[in-house]
Coordinates of C-alpha atoms and ligand atoms in Angstrom, one line a residue:
M1 CA -23.0 3.2 33.4
D2 CA -20.4 5.3 35.3
I3 CA -18.8 8.4 33.7
Q4 CA -15.4 7.3 34.5
K5 CA -15.7 4.3 32.2
I6 CA -17.1 6.3 29.4
L7 CA -14.3 9.0 29.6
N8 CA -11.6 6.2 29.8
N9 CA -13.0 4.6 26.6
L10 CA -13.5 8.0 24.9
F11 CA -9.7 8.9 25.6
H12 CA -8.8 5.4 24.3
L13 CA -10.6 6.0 21.3
G14 CA -8.9 9.2 20.5
R15 CA -5.4 7.6 21.2
E16 CA -6.2 4.6 18.8
I17 CA -7.1 7.0 16.0
L18 CA -4.0 9.1 16.5
K19 CA -1.8 5.9 16.2
Q20 CA -2.9 5.7 12.5
K21 CA -2.4 2.0 12.1
D22 CA -3.7 0.3 9.0
I23 CA -7.4 0.7 8.4
Q24 CA -8.6 -2.8 9.3
T25 CA -6.6 -2.8 12.6
L26 CA -8.0 0.6 13.5
L27 CA -11.6 -0.3 12.7
L28 CA -11.3 -3.4 14.8
S29 CA -10.2 -1.3 17.8
I30 CA -12.9 1.1 17.4
A31 CA -15.4 -1.8 17.3
D32 CA -13.8 -3.0 20.5
I33 CA -14.0 0.3 22.2
T34 CA -17.6 0.8 21.1
R35 CA -18.6 -2.5 22.4
N36 CA -17.1 -1.8 25.8
L37 CA -18.4 1.8 25.7
L38 CA -22.1 0.4 25.3
N39 CA -21.3 -2.6 27.7
A40 CA -22.4 -5.0 25.0
D41 CA -21.3 -8.3 23.5
R42 CA -20.6 -7.6 19.9
C43 CA -20.0 -4.7 17.4
S44 CA -20.2 -5.0 13.6
I45 CA -19.5 -2.5 11.0
F46 CA -21.5 -3.0 7.7
I47 CA -20.5 -1.2 4.4
Y48 CA -22.6 -0.8 1.3
D49 CA -21.2 -2.6 -1.7
K50 CA -22.5 -0.8 -4.8
E51 CA -21.5 -3.3 -7.3
N52 CA -23.4 -6.2 -5.6
D53 CA -26.1 -4.0 -4.0
V54 CA -25.6 -5.6 -0.6
L55 CA -24.2 -4.7 2.9
Y56 CA -21.3 -6.7 4.0
T57 CA -19.3 -6.6 7.5
K58 CA -16.0 -4.8 7.1
V59 CA -15.4 -5.8 10.9
A60 CA -17.5 -8.1 13.0
H61 CA -17.0 -9.6 16.4
G62 CA -17.0 -13.5 16.7
I63 CA -18.3 -14.1 13.0
D64 CA -16.9 -14.6 9.6
P65 CA -17.7 -11.8 7.2
I66 CA -21.2 -11.8 6.1
V67 CA -23.3 -10.3 3.4
I68 CA -27.1 -9.2 3.8
P69 CA -29.5 -7.7 1.3
K70 CA -29.4 -3.8 1.8
D71 CA -33.1 -3.8 2.8
K72 CA -33.1 -6.5 5.2
G73 CA -33.2 -6.4 9.0
I74 CA -32.8 -3.6 11.4
V75 CA -29.4 -2.9 9.7
G76 CA -31.2 -2.5 6.3
F77 CA -33.7 -0.3 7.9
T78 CA -31.1 2.0 9.4
F79 CA -29.3 2.0 5.9
S80 CA -32.4 3.1 4.1
T81 CA -33.8 5.6 6.6
G82 CA -30.6 6.8 8.4
E83 CA -32.4 6.4 11.7
V84 CA -30.8 5.2 14.9
Q85 CA -32.7 2.2 16.2
I86 CA -32.8 0.7 19.7
V87 CA -34.4 -2.8 19.8
F88 CA -35.1 -4.6 23.2
D89 CA -36.1 -8.0 21.9
A90 CA -35.1 -8.6 18.3
Y91 CA -37.3 -11.7 17.8
E92 CA -40.3 -9.6 18.8
D93 CA -39.4 -7.2 16.0
R94 CA -40.8 -7.9 12.5
R95 CA -38.1 -6.3 10.7
F96 CA -35.4 -8.5 12.3
F97 CA -33.4 -10.6 10.0
P98 CA -32.7 -13.8 11.8
E99 CA -30.6 -15.6 9.1
I100 CA -27.3 -14.3 10.5
D101 CA -28.2 -16.1 14.0
K102 CA -29.2 -19.1 12.1
L103 CA -25.7 -19.0 10.4
T104 CA -23.7 -18.5 13.5
G105 CA -25.8 -20.2 16.2
Y106 CA -25.7 -17.1 18.2
T107 CA -28.9 -15.5 19.8
T108 CA -29.5 -11.8 19.3
K109 CA -31.6 -10.3 22.1
S110 CA -31.1 -6.5 22.2
L111 CA -29.6 -4.4 19.5
I112 CA -28.8 -0.8 18.5
T113 CA -27.9 0.5 15.1
A114 CA -26.6 3.9 13.7
P115 CA -25.8 4.9 10.1
L116 CA -22.3 5.6 8.7
I117 CA -22.6 9.0 6.9
D118 CA -20.1 10.6 4.6
S119 CA -19.2 14.3 4.1
H120 CA -21.7 14.6 1.4
N121 CA -24.4 13.4 3.7
K122 CA -24.7 10.0 1.9
I123 CA -25.3 6.9 4.0
F124 CA -22.7 4.3 3.1
G125 CA -23.0 1.8 5.9
V126 CA -24.2 0.9 9.3
V127 CA -22.8 0.2 12.7
E128 CA -24.5 -2.3 15.0
V129 CA -24.0 -3.2 18.6
I130 CA -25.6 -6.3 19.8
N131 CA -26.8 -7.7 23.3
K132 CA -26.3 -5.2 26.1
Q133 CA -24.8 -7.2 29.1
T134 CA -27.1 -5.8 31.8
G135 CA -30.3 -3.8 31.3
F136 CA -31.4 -2.1 28.0
F137 CA -29.7 0.2 25.5
S138 CA -30.4 3.7 26.5
S139 CA -30.5 7.0 24.8
L140 CA -27.0 7.7 26.1
D141 CA -25.9 4.5 24.3
A142 CA -27.4 6.0 21.1
E143 CA -25.5 9.2 21.6
L144 CA -22.2 7.3 22.1
L145 CA -23.0 5.0 19.1
V146 CA -23.6 8.1 17.0
L147 CA -20.2 9.5 18.1
S148 CA -18.4 6.3 17.3
S149 CA -20.1 6.1 13.9
S150 CA -18.9 9.5 13.0
Y151 CA -15.2 8.5 13.8
I152 CA -15.7 5.2 11.7
S153 CA -17.2 7.3 8.8
S154 CA -14.4 9.8 8.5
I155 CA -11.7 7.0 8.8
L156 CA -13.4 5.1 6.0
E157 CA -13.9 8.1 3.8
N158 CA -10.3 9.1 4.3
A159 CA -9.0 5.7 3.4
F160 CA -11.3 5.7 0.4
L161 CA -9.9 9.0 -0.8
N162 CA -6.3 7.9 -0.1
E163 CA -6.9 4.8 -2.2
L164 CA -8.2 7.0 -5.1
I165 CA -5.2 9.3 -4.8
K166 CA -2.8 6.5 -4.7
E167 CA -4.5 5.0 -7.8
S168 CA -4.1 8.3 -9.7
H169 CA -0.4 8.6 -8.7
T170 CA 0.2 5.0 -9.9
K171 CA -1.3 6.0 -13.2
V172 CA 0.8 9.1 -13.6
I173 CA 3.8 7.1 -12.7
L174 CA 3.1 4.5 -15.2
K175 CA 2.6 7.1 -17.8
L176 CA 5.8 8.8 -17.1
S177 CA 7.8 5.5 -17.3
T178 CA 6.2 5.0 -20.7
A179 CA 7.4 8.3 -21.7
A180 CA 11.0 7.6 -20.7
E181 CA 10.9 4.3 -22.7
F182 CA 10.1 6.1 -25.9
K183 CA 13.2 8.2 -25.5
D184 CA 15.6 5.5 -24.5
E185 CA 16.1 2.4 -26.5
E186 CA 15.5 0.3 -23.5
T187 CA 12.1 -1.5 -23.5
S188 CA 9.2 -1.8 -21.2
L189 CA 10.5 -5.3 -20.5
H190 CA 13.7 -3.7 -18.8
T191 CA 11.5 -1.7 -16.5
K192 CA 9.2 -4.7 -15.8
R193 CA 12.2 -7.0 -14.8
V194 CA 13.9 -4.1 -12.7
A195 CA 10.5 -4.0 -10.8
I196 CA 10.3 -7.8 -10.2
Y197 CA 13.9 -8.1 -9.2
S198 CA 13.5 -5.2 -6.7
S199 CA 10.3 -6.8 -5.3
I200 CA 12.1 -10.2 -4.9
I201 CA 14.8 -8.4 -2.8
A202 CA 12.4 -6.4 -0.7
E203 CA 10.3 -9.6 -0.1
S204 CA 13.3 -11.6 0.9
M205 CA 14.2 -8.8 3.4
N206 CA 10.7 -9.3 5.0
L207 CA 9.9 -5.7 4.3
E208 CA 6.3 -4.6 4.9
K209 CA 3.8 -5.5 2.2
E210 CA 3.1 -1.8 1.5
F211 CA 6.9 -1.3 0.8
V212 CA 7.1 -4.3 -1.5
S213 CA 4.0 -3.1 -3.5
N214 CA 5.2 0.4 -3.6
I215 CA 8.7 -0.4 -4.9
T216 CA 7.2 -2.6 -7.5
I217 CA 5.3 0.6 -8.8
T218 CA 8.2 2.9 -8.5
A219 CA 11.3 0.9 -9.4
P220 CA 10.3 1.3 -13.2
M221 CA 10.9 5.1 -12.8
H222 CA 14.5 4.9 -11.8
D223 CA 15.8 6.3 -15.2
V224 CA 12.9 8.9 -16.0
G225 CA 15.5 11.6 -15.6
K226 CA 17.0 10.4 -18.9
I227 CA 14.2 12.3 -20.6
G228 CA 16.5 15.2 -20.1
I229 CA 19.7 13.6 -21.7
P230 CA 20.3 14.2 -25.5
D231 CA 19.5 11.1 -27.6
K232 CA 22.8 11.2 -29.4
I233 CA 24.6 10.6 -26.1
L234 CA 22.0 8.0 -24.7
N235 CA 21.9 6.0 -27.8
K236 CA 25.5 6.3 -28.9
P237 CA 26.8 3.0 -30.0
G238 CA 30.3 3.2 -28.5
K239 CA 32.0 4.3 -25.3
L240 CA 31.1 7.8 -23.9
T241 CA 33.8 10.4 -23.6
K242 CA 34.3 12.0 -20.1
D243 CA 32.2 14.9 -20.8
E244 CA 29.3 12.9 -22.2
F245 CA 29.4 10.8 -19.1
E246 CA 29.3 14.0 -17.0
I247 CA 26.0 14.8 -18.7
I248 CA 24.8 11.2 -18.2
K249 CA 25.4 11.7 -14.5
T250 CA 22.7 14.4 -14.2
H251 CA 19.9 12.0 -15.0
P252 CA 19.3 10.9 -11.2
T253 CA 18.8 14.5 -10.1
I254 CA 16.7 15.4 -13.2
G255 CA 14.4 12.5 -12.3
F256 CA 14.3 13.5 -8.6
N257 CA 13.2 16.9 -9.6
I258 CA 10.5 15.7 -11.8
L259 CA 9.2 13.1 -9.4
F260 CA 9.5 14.6 -5.8
D261 CA 6.2 15.4 -4.0
E262 CA 6.1 16.0 -0.2
N263 CA 2.5 14.9 -0.1
S264 CA 2.8 11.5 -1.7
D265 CA 4.7 8.4 -0.2
L266 CA 4.6 6.8 -3.5
L267 CA 6.2 9.9 -5.4
K268 CA 8.8 10.5 -2.6
M269 CA 9.9 6.8 -2.9
A270 CA 10.0 7.1 -6.8
A271 CA 12.2 10.4 -6.4
N272 CA 14.5 8.6 -3.9
I273 CA 15.1 5.8 -6.3
S274 CA 15.9 8.0 -9.0
K275 CA 18.3 10.2 -7.0
D276 CA 20.0 7.1 -5.4
H277 CA 20.2 4.3 -7.9
H278 CA 23.7 5.2 -9.1
E279 CA 25.1 5.7 -5.5
K280 CA 27.5 3.1 -4.3
W281 CA 27.8 1.4 -1.0
N282 CA 31.4 2.5 -0.6
G283 CA 30.8 6.1 -1.4
T284 CA 32.1 6.2 -5.0
G285 CA 28.8 6.7 -6.8
Y286 CA 26.9 9.8 -8.2
P287 CA 25.4 12.3 -7.8
D288 CA 26.1 12.8 -4.1
K289 CA 28.8 10.1 -3.3
L290 CA 26.4 8.8 -0.5
E291 CA 27.7 5.9 1.6
K292 CA 25.9 2.9 3.2
D293 CA 22.8 3.7 5.1
N294 CA 22.8 7.4 3.9
I295 CA 21.6 5.9 0.6
S296 CA 17.8 5.2 0.8
L297 CA 16.8 1.5 1.0
E298 CA 14.8 1.7 -2.0
G299 CA 17.8 3.2 -3.9
R300 CA 20.1 0.4 -2.7
I301 CA 17.6 -2.1 -3.7
V302 CA 17.0 -0.8 -7.2
A303 CA 20.9 -0.5 -7.7
I304 CA 21.3 -4.3 -7.7
A305 CA 18.1 -4.7 -9.8
D306 CA 19.2 -2.2 -12.4
V307 CA 22.8 -3.2 -12.8
F308 CA 22.0 -6.8 -13.1
D309 CA 19.4 -6.1 -15.7
A310 CA 21.7 -3.8 -17.7
L311 CA 24.4 -6.4 -17.7
T312 CA 22.0 -9.2 -19.0
S313 CA 20.6 -6.9 -21.7
K314 CA 21.9 -5.7 -24.9
R315 CA 22.6 -1.9 -25.0
P316 CA 23.5 0.3 -27.8
Y317 CA 27.0 0.4 -26.3
K318 CA 27.4 -3.3 -25.2
A319 CA 26.2 -6.9 -25.9
A320 CA 24.2 -8.8 -23.4
W321 CA 26.2 -10.7 -20.7
T322 CA 25.2 -14.3 -19.7
F323 CA 23.1 -14.8 -16.6
E324 CA 26.1 -16.5 -14.8
R325 CA 28.6 -13.8 -15.7
A326 CA 26.1 -11.1 -14.5
L327 CA 25.6 -12.9 -11.2
T328 CA 29.3 -13.2 -10.8
L329 CA 29.7 -9.5 -11.0
I330 CA 27.0 -8.8 -8.5
K331 CA 28.6 -11.1 -6.1
E332 CA 32.1 -9.4 -6.6
E333 CA 30.6 -6.1 -6.0
S334 CA 29.0 -7.0 -2.7
G335 CA 30.3 -4.5 0.0
K336 CA 31.7 -2.3 -2.9
H337 CA 29.1 -1.2 -5.2
F338 CA 26.2 -3.0 -3.4
D339 CA 24.8 -3.2 0.2
P340 CA 26.1 -6.7 1.2
E341 CA 22.9 -7.7 3.1
L342 CA 20.7 -7.0 0.0
T343 CA 23.1 -8.6 -2.2
E344 CA 22.8 -11.8 -0.2
C345 CA 19.0 -11.5 -0.4
F346 CA 19.3 -11.2 -4.3
L347 CA 21.7 -14.1 -4.6
N348 CA 19.7 -16.2 -2.2
N349 CA 16.9 -16.1 -4.7
E350 CA 18.7 -17.2 -7.9
N351 CA 15.9 -19.3 -8.9
K352 CA 13.2 -16.6 -8.8
I353 CA 15.7 -14.3 -10.5
R354 CA 16.3 -16.8 -13.2
D355 CA 12.6 -17.4 -13.7
T356 CA 12.0 -13.6 -14.3
Y357 CA 15.0 -13.4 -16.5
E358 CA 13.7 -16.3 -18.7
T359 CA 10.0 -15.1 -18.6
Y360 CA 10.6 -11.6 -19.7
K361 CA 13.5 -12.1 -22.1
E362 CA 13.7 -9.8 -25.1
Ligands
C2E1 P1 22.3 1.6 -18.1 O1 22.8 1.0 -19.5 O2 21.0 1.3 -17.7 O3 23.3 0.9 -17.1 C1 23.1 0.9 -15.8 C2 24.2 0.5 -14.8 O4 24.6 -0.9 -15.1 C3 25.5 1.3 -15.2 O5 25.6 2.6 -14.6 C4 26.7 0.4 -14.7 O6 26.7 0.5 -13.3 C5 26.1 -1.0 -15.0 N1 26.5 -1.5 -16.3 C6 26.0 -1.4 -17.5 N2 26.8 -2.0 -18.5 C7 27.9 -2.3 -17.8 C8 29.2 -3.1 -18.3 O7 29.3 -3.4 -19.4 N3 29.9 -3.4 -17.3 C9 29.8 -3.0 -15.9 N4 30.9 -3.3 -15.0 N5 28.7 -2.4 -15.5 C10 27.8 -2.1 -16.5 P2 26.5 3.6 -15.2 O8 27.8 3.2 -15.6 O9 26.4 4.9 -14.1 O10 25.8 4.2 -16.5 C11 24.6 4.8 -16.4 C12 24.0 5.0 -17.8 O11 24.9 5.7 -18.7 C13 23.8 3.7 -18.5 O12 22.6 3.2 -18.0 C14 23.8 4.0 -19.9 O13 22.5 4.7 -20.2 C15 24.7 5.2 -20.0 N6 26.2 4.7 -20.3 C16 27.2 4.2 -19.5 N7 28.2 3.9 -20.1 C17 28.0 4.0 -21.5 C18 28.6 3.8 -22.7 O14 29.9 3.4 -22.8 N8 28.0 4.1 -23.9 C19 26.8 4.6 -23.9 N9 26.2 5.0 -25.1 N10 26.1 4.9 -22.8 C20 26.6 4.6 -21.6
SIN2 C1 -30.7 -7.4 11.7 O1 -30.4 -6.3 11.4 O2 -31.9 -7.6 11.7 C2 -29.9 -8.5 12.2 C3 -28.4 -8.2 12.1 C4 -27.6 -9.1 12.9 O3 -28.1 -10.1 13.4 O4 -26.3 -8.7 13.0
SIN3 C1 -15.9 2.8 1.7 O1 -14.7 3.0 2.2 O2 -16.1 1.7 1.3 C2 -16.8 3.9 1.6 C3 -16.3 5.3 1.8 C4 -17.3 6.5 1.4 O3 -18.2 6.2 0.5 O4 -17.2 7.6 1.8
SIN4 C1 0.4 8.1 -2.4 O1 1.2 7.5 -1.8 O2 0.6 8.5 -3.5 C2 -1.1 8.2 -1.7 C3 -0.9 9.2 -0.6 C4 0.2 8.9 0.5 O3 0.3 8.0 1.0 O4 1.0 9.8 0.6
FE5 FE1 20.3 5.1 -14.4
FE6 FE1 18.0 1.3 -16.1

């Protein structure tokens, strides 16, 4: 194989990794590059599934996801020993596991495998390349495969750690919103409905899946700053004085300061929602009198969800409005209090909104 082709593929590999796409897309492009690098037909990435004690294909060319016993085949051999294996004729090798060929109607001839090893030196999977197009897999191929496998390993390990971090942030956020509910006489149903209304708007705007899932987690946090507001103001049965309202107006900033964390997308979103949920499209809201797109998208979405829910709920200071009356106010405030495009998304989904309103009624 010529050196130019190897270099091209390696540069391509580096560029793909820097692009930081989602994990599955990234692994698929690394599998493509590895296959090209080794001049072969297919590349599969097997991951160990602890719960079921099997190896499954996270990525595989030309086949549906498959599961094999962790000790079967050349793949199983590499998984248990950590050894790179080069096989010239699979059907001449006693260890070969032909079930996959039977399933797919494909004929494996030559193959090469390398282990996936995490930073604690633990083997957690195998990368396999099948059918060299001309000639045999060489020791250079083995070295290139080990290089690919080290990229694949660190990408997977990072993804796995990020997953854990995100899970723990989600837990902290849920605990914090429970704390805020103890303080306020609002219920967990309120935060639940605000989360669902927000996700309905985000979905209808065709925003990314990740955004929709993150706003569902973080929308309940919008009033966490009320932790810093005296109970006697918060739960006052009647109308607030001007001074009392000035104190209420500090809750978005208090919440922002509690939540903001530069290193977490989730906590940044939660902080923006807290800071921006009382801003108004026409620039007359608080705390910063932000206008239009200067208000974060997540803040503009939650503003609609929160007001609609506040209106249709009973508060110490007001009775619950009917569904129709609340909807009318939202409509009237389009382009004034609320982003008109988002308001339209909200109003277009009246049926879903009504379902949520009925299902999570107090
Ligand atoms: P909240 O009760 O969760 O209300 C959120 C937002 O929903 C309000 O933000 C307002 O935009 C809208 N909203 C709620 N009730 C009504 C209403 O009867 N009519 C209209 N047009 N809009 C309504 P806002 O005004 O910035 O208030 C923020 C928070 O301040 C409220 O959160 C509540 O905790 C407190 N608050 C506001 N007004 C009063 C009041 O008169 N008495 C008491 N005790 N608290 C109040
Ligand atoms: C084997 O590892 O023995 C077979 C794996 C495959 O066909 O993909
Ligand atoms: C995985 O992502 O499934 C495994 C990652 C690891 O164990 O390091
Ligand atoms: C999180 O969002 O909390 C996980 C880490 C990140 O994506 O910033
Ligand atoms: Fe608020
Ligand atoms: Fe609220």
